[in-house]
Amino acid sequence: LLRCTLALAALVACSAFLTAPVSPLGLRQNANAASARNFRTSQLSMQAADAPAKKTYGARAEALSKGFAHPEPVAVDADIREILPHRYPFLLVDKILEHTPGESAVGVKCITSNEPQFTGHFPDKPIMPGVLQIEAMAQLGGFIALQPPLSEPGQDFFFGGVDNVKWRKPLVPGDVLVMEMHVTNFKKRFGICKMSGKGYVDGKIAVEGDFTFAIVVDKKK
């Protein structure tokens, strides 16, 4: 009987050890606590999966804007005003991208809907007048002509003629006209300068022509 009592006591003690909560140094965990933690973890995982992905904005605009990027300008509005006598609303060159003195220049005209010519040309279908496209190119030519080595301070320039003009496509608000002018002939004695130019929109030619300028001394100065 004593032997059976001792065996029963040992069995009870072993069962109590197996079902007891684990201490920090123990090897087992309480089954109910572990189950609760697993349930909470599962809930958090489901909530994370159901949460909408965070949206990022601007990536498309950033990618598209790279297509409009121009090189660093060599002259901006303030610089152009120091060379050309034109002012609003007739200054038609916004910035100069390249300039080789006495030889060539590349400039930009950004066409916007708030320009005064569009109130009448045309109210329901704004198109940049062809004569203003030629004027913009002439002003770019003037940026070359009114600087050394073609001219000196105190000189001015005027249109002497324009030939072989061709308009390839209508220009509308939102277009960016990138123009290039090259000196083809210069007779300093007579103050006659000839140039050839082309203008492009989105990589396609929009306007071209040959120009003659007269560089003279402004007697008022």
GROMACS .gro file of C-alpha atoms in nm:
model
  221
    1LEU     CA    1   0.000   0.000   0.000
    2LEU     CA    2   0.281   0.239   0.089
    3ARG     CA    3   0.450   0.156  -0.239
    4CYS     CA    4   0.132   0.235  -0.437
    5THR     CA    5   0.083   0.564  -0.247
    6LEU     CA    6   0.437   0.679  -0.329
    7ALA     CA    7   0.393   0.593  -0.699
    8LEU     CA    8   0.063   0.787  -0.714
    9ALA     CA    9   0.224   1.092  -0.550
   10ALA     CA   10   0.510   1.087  -0.803
   11LEU     CA   11   0.263   1.066  -1.092
   12VAL     CA   12   0.067   1.370  -0.963
   13ALA     CA   13   0.387   1.572  -0.921
   14CYS     CA   14   0.498   1.491  -1.278
   15SER     CA   15   0.157   1.593  -1.417
   16ALA     CA   16   0.171   1.922  -1.228
   17PHE     CA   17   0.514   1.996  -1.373
   18LEU     CA   18   0.403   1.930  -1.730
   19THR     CA   19   0.095   2.158  -1.706
   20ALA     CA   20   0.247   2.440  -1.498
   21PRO     CA   21   0.321   2.786  -1.663
   22VAL     CA   22   0.683   2.826  -1.765
   23SER     CA   23   0.907   3.061  -1.571
   24PRO     CA   24   1.163   3.284  -1.753
   25LEU     CA   25   1.411   3.000  -1.715
   26GLY     CA   26   1.172   2.726  -1.814
   27LEU     CA   27   1.148   2.543  -2.144
   28ARG     CA   28   0.770   2.537  -2.189
   29GLN     CA   29   0.510   2.810  -2.234
   30ASN     CA   30   0.154   2.823  -2.129
   31ALA     CA   31  -0.051   2.692  -2.419
   32ASN     CA   32  -0.331   2.947  -2.375
   33ALA     CA   33  -0.088   3.244  -2.374
   34ALA     CA   34   0.090   3.116  -2.685
   35SER     CA   35  -0.242   3.068  -2.862
   36ALA     CA   36  -0.348   3.424  -2.774
   37ARG     CA   37  -0.024   3.568  -2.909
   38ASN     CA   38  -0.056   3.370  -3.232
   39PHE     CA   39  -0.413   3.498  -3.273
   40ARG     CA   40  -0.307   3.862  -3.224
   41THR     CA   41  -0.018   3.818  -3.470
   42SER     CA   42  -0.258   3.669  -3.724
   43GLN     CA   43  -0.496   3.964  -3.678
   44LEU     CA   44  -0.215   4.217  -3.733
   45SER     CA   45  -0.100   4.035  -4.045
   46MET     CA   46  -0.454   4.037  -4.187
   47GLN     CA   47  -0.492   4.408  -4.112
   48ALA     CA   48  -0.161   4.485  -4.284
   49ALA     CA   49  -0.266   4.285  -4.588
   50ASP     CA   50  -0.603   4.461  -4.605
   51ALA     CA   51  -0.455   4.814  -4.564
   52PRO     CA   52  -0.433   5.004  -4.899
   53ALA     CA   53  -0.083   5.058  -5.033
   54LYS     CA   54   0.053   5.408  -4.973
   55LYS     CA   55   0.033   5.607  -5.296
   56THR     CA   56   0.320   5.816  -5.420
   57TYR     CA   57   0.253   6.120  -5.637
   58GLY     CA   58   0.471   6.306  -5.885
   59ALA     CA   59   0.654   6.016  -6.050
   60ARG     CA   60   0.475   6.063  -6.383
   61ALA     CA   61   0.522   6.439  -6.379
   62GLU     CA   62   0.889   6.393  -6.294
   63ALA     CA   63   0.941   6.152  -6.583
   64LEU     CA   64   0.756   6.371  -6.832
   65SER     CA   65   0.930   6.689  -6.718
   66LYS     CA   66   1.264   6.535  -6.813
   67GLY     CA   67   1.146   6.546  -7.172
   68PHE     CA   68   1.105   6.925  -7.143
   69ALA     CA   69   1.438   6.985  -6.976
   70HIS     CA   70   1.667   7.236  -7.148
   71PRO     CA   71   2.037   7.289  -7.095
   72GLU     CA   72   2.140   7.557  -6.849
   73PRO     CA   73   2.077   7.890  -7.030
   74VAL     CA   74   2.366   8.118  -7.111
   75ALA     CA   75   2.133   8.420  -7.098
   76VAL     CA   76   1.796   8.475  -6.930
   77ASP     CA   77   1.539   8.753  -6.953
   78ALA     CA   78   1.745   9.017  -6.772
   79ASP     CA   79   2.050   8.942  -6.990
   80ILE     CA   80   1.846   8.954  -7.310
   81ARG     CA   81   1.701   9.293  -7.215
   82GLU     CA   82   2.053   9.432  -7.188
   83ILE     CA   83   2.114   9.341  -7.554
   84LEU     CA   84   1.777   9.381  -7.726
   85PRO     CA   85   1.571   9.703  -7.715
   86HIS     CA   86   1.239   9.512  -7.724
   87ARG     CA   87   1.003   9.505  -7.428
   88TYR     CA   88   0.665   9.354  -7.340
   89PRO     CA   89   0.454   9.267  -7.527
   90PHE     CA   90   0.703   9.243  -7.811
   91LEU     CA   91   1.003   9.072  -7.654
   92LEU     CA   92   0.972   8.726  -7.804
   93VAL     CA   93   1.286   8.547  -7.681
   94ASP     CA   94   1.264   8.400  -7.331
   95LYS     CA   95   1.612   8.257  -7.290
   96ILE     CA   96   1.931   8.175  -7.479
   97LEU     CA   97   2.059   7.819  -7.459
   98GLU     CA   98   2.373   7.858  -7.670
   99HIS     CA   99   2.566   8.150  -7.811
  100THR     CA  100   2.881   8.158  -8.019
  101PRO     CA  101   2.971   8.529  -8.060
  102GLY     CA  102   2.956   8.646  -8.420
  103GLU     CA  103   2.837   8.306  -8.543
  104SER     CA  104   2.521   8.152  -8.398
  105ALA     CA  105   2.269   8.126  -8.116
  106VAL     CA  106   1.996   7.893  -7.994
  107GLY     CA  107   1.700   8.052  -7.816
  108VAL     CA  108   1.359   7.962  -7.677
  109LYS     CA  109   1.016   8.119  -7.708
  110CYS     CA  110   0.751   7.968  -7.478
  111ILE     CA  111   0.405   8.028  -7.624
  112THR     CA  112   0.129   8.094  -7.367
  113SER     CA  113  -0.242   8.165  -7.397
  114ASN     CA  114  -0.221   8.498  -7.210
  115GLU     CA  115  -0.026   8.670  -7.488
  116PRO     CA  116  -0.218   8.968  -7.632
  117GLN     CA  117  -0.215   8.853  -7.996
  118PHE     CA  118  -0.443   8.561  -7.912
  119THR     CA  119  -0.734   8.788  -7.824
  120GLY     CA  120  -0.780   8.842  -8.196
  121HIS     CA  121  -0.576   8.567  -8.364
  122PHE     CA  122  -0.802   8.381  -8.317
  123PRO     CA  123  -1.049   8.409  -8.025
  124ASP     CA  124  -1.177   8.052  -8.057
  125LYS     CA  125  -0.863   7.897  -8.202
  126PRO     CA  126  -0.543   8.071  -8.087
  127ILE     CA  127  -0.256   8.040  -8.335
  128MET     CA  128   0.071   8.231  -8.312
  129PRO     CA  129   0.086   8.461  -8.617
  130GLY     CA  130   0.353   8.363  -8.867
  131VAL     CA  131   0.495   8.715  -8.870
  132LEU     CA  132   0.557   8.689  -8.494
  133GLN     CA  133   0.738   8.362  -8.543
  134ILE     CA  134   0.966   8.540  -8.789
  135GLU     CA  135   0.999   8.831  -8.547
  136ALA     CA  136   1.106   8.594  -8.268
  137MET     CA  137   1.376   8.448  -8.493
  138ALA     CA  138   1.484   8.797  -8.597
  139GLN     CA  139   1.522   8.896  -8.233
  140LEU     CA  140   1.741   8.593  -8.176
  141GLY     CA  141   1.944   8.712  -8.474
  142GLY     CA  142   1.961   9.054  -8.311
  143PHE     CA  143   2.108   8.897  -7.998
  144ILE     CA  144   2.400   8.787  -8.218
  145ALA     CA  145   2.419   9.102  -8.429
  146LEU     CA  146   2.423   9.352  -8.142
  147GLN     CA  147   2.731   9.207  -7.975
  148PRO     CA  148   3.099   9.195  -8.068
  149PRO     CA  149   3.250   9.112  -8.305
  150LEU     CA  150   2.959   9.216  -8.531
  151SER     CA  151   2.878   9.544  -8.359
  152GLU     CA  152   2.987   9.780  -8.086
  153PRO     CA  153   2.792   9.960  -7.811
  154GLY     CA  154   2.575  10.235  -7.955
  155GLN     CA  155   2.472  10.044  -8.267
  156ASP     CA  156   2.126   9.917  -8.354
  157PHE     CA  157   1.985   9.671  -8.607
  158PHE     CA  158   1.689   9.668  -8.844
  159PHE     CA  159   1.523   9.421  -9.075
  160GLY     CA  160   1.660   9.448  -9.427
  161GLY     CA  161   1.470   9.155  -9.576
  162VAL     CA  162   1.347   8.802  -9.530
  163ASP     CA  163   1.346   8.527  -9.794
  164ASN     CA  164   1.261   8.162  -9.838
  165VAL     CA  165   1.022   8.161  -9.544
  166LYS     CA  166   0.827   7.842  -9.486
  167TRP     CA  167   0.580   7.762  -9.210
  168ARG     CA  168   0.552   7.391  -9.150
  169LYS     CA  169   0.290   7.373  -8.873
  170PRO     CA  170   0.068   7.606  -8.668
  171LEU     CA  171   0.201   7.707  -8.327
  172VAL     CA  172  -0.046   7.714  -8.040
  173PRO     CA  173  -0.037   7.796  -7.667
  174GLY     CA  174   0.167   7.535  -7.484
  175ASP     CA  175   0.420   7.495  -7.765
  176VAL     CA  176   0.787   7.570  -7.703
  177LEU     CA  177   0.961   7.711  -8.008
  178VAL     CA  178   1.333   7.634  -8.006
  179MET     CA  179   1.509   7.855  -8.262
  180GLU     CA  180   1.857   7.849  -8.412
  181MET     CA  181   2.016   8.131  -8.609
  182HIS     CA  182   2.347   8.123  -8.799
  183VAL     CA  183   2.542   8.407  -8.957
  184THR     CA  184   2.598   8.326  -9.324
  185ASN     CA  185   2.753   8.653  -9.442
  186PHE     CA  186   2.867   8.978  -9.282
  187LYS     CA  187   2.990   9.291  -9.456
  188LYS     CA  188   3.116   9.518  -9.184
  189ARG     CA  189   3.182   9.808  -9.421
  190PHE     CA  190   2.814   9.827  -9.517
  191GLY     CA  191   2.675   9.695  -9.190
  192ILE     CA  192   2.490   9.415  -9.369
  193CYS     CA  193   2.449   9.083  -9.192
  194LYS     CA  194   2.278   8.778  -9.340
  195MET     CA  195   2.153   8.488  -9.131
  196SER     CA  196   1.970   8.163  -9.180
  197GLY     CA  197   1.736   8.023  -8.917
  198LYS     CA  198   1.504   7.739  -8.824
  199GLY     CA  199   1.254   7.686  -8.545
  200TYR     CA  200   1.143   7.355  -8.399
  201VAL     CA  201   0.857   7.232  -8.179
  202ASP     CA  202   0.885   6.887  -8.019
  203GLY     CA  203   1.177   6.805  -8.246
  204LYS     CA  204   0.988   6.885  -8.568
  205ILE     CA  205   1.062   7.186  -8.785
  206ALA     CA  206   0.794   7.454  -8.762
  207VAL     CA  207   0.940   7.757  -8.941
  208GLU     CA  208   1.249   7.852  -9.139
  209GLY     CA  209   1.385   8.140  -9.344
  210ASP     CA  210   1.679   8.357  -9.451
  211PHE     CA  211   1.722   8.700  -9.295
  212THR     CA  212   1.902   9.024  -9.382
  213PHE     CA  213   1.981   9.280  -9.114
  214ALA     CA  214   2.124   9.629  -9.129
  215ILE     CA  215   2.350   9.720  -8.837
  216VAL     CA  216   2.363  10.098  -8.793
  217VAL     CA  217   2.477  10.360  -8.546
  218ASP     CA  218   2.194  10.498  -8.336
  219LYS     CA  219   2.242  10.874  -8.371
  220LYS     CA  220   2.030  10.940  -8.062
  221LYS     CA  221   2.302  10.781  -7.857
   0.00000   0.00000   0.00000
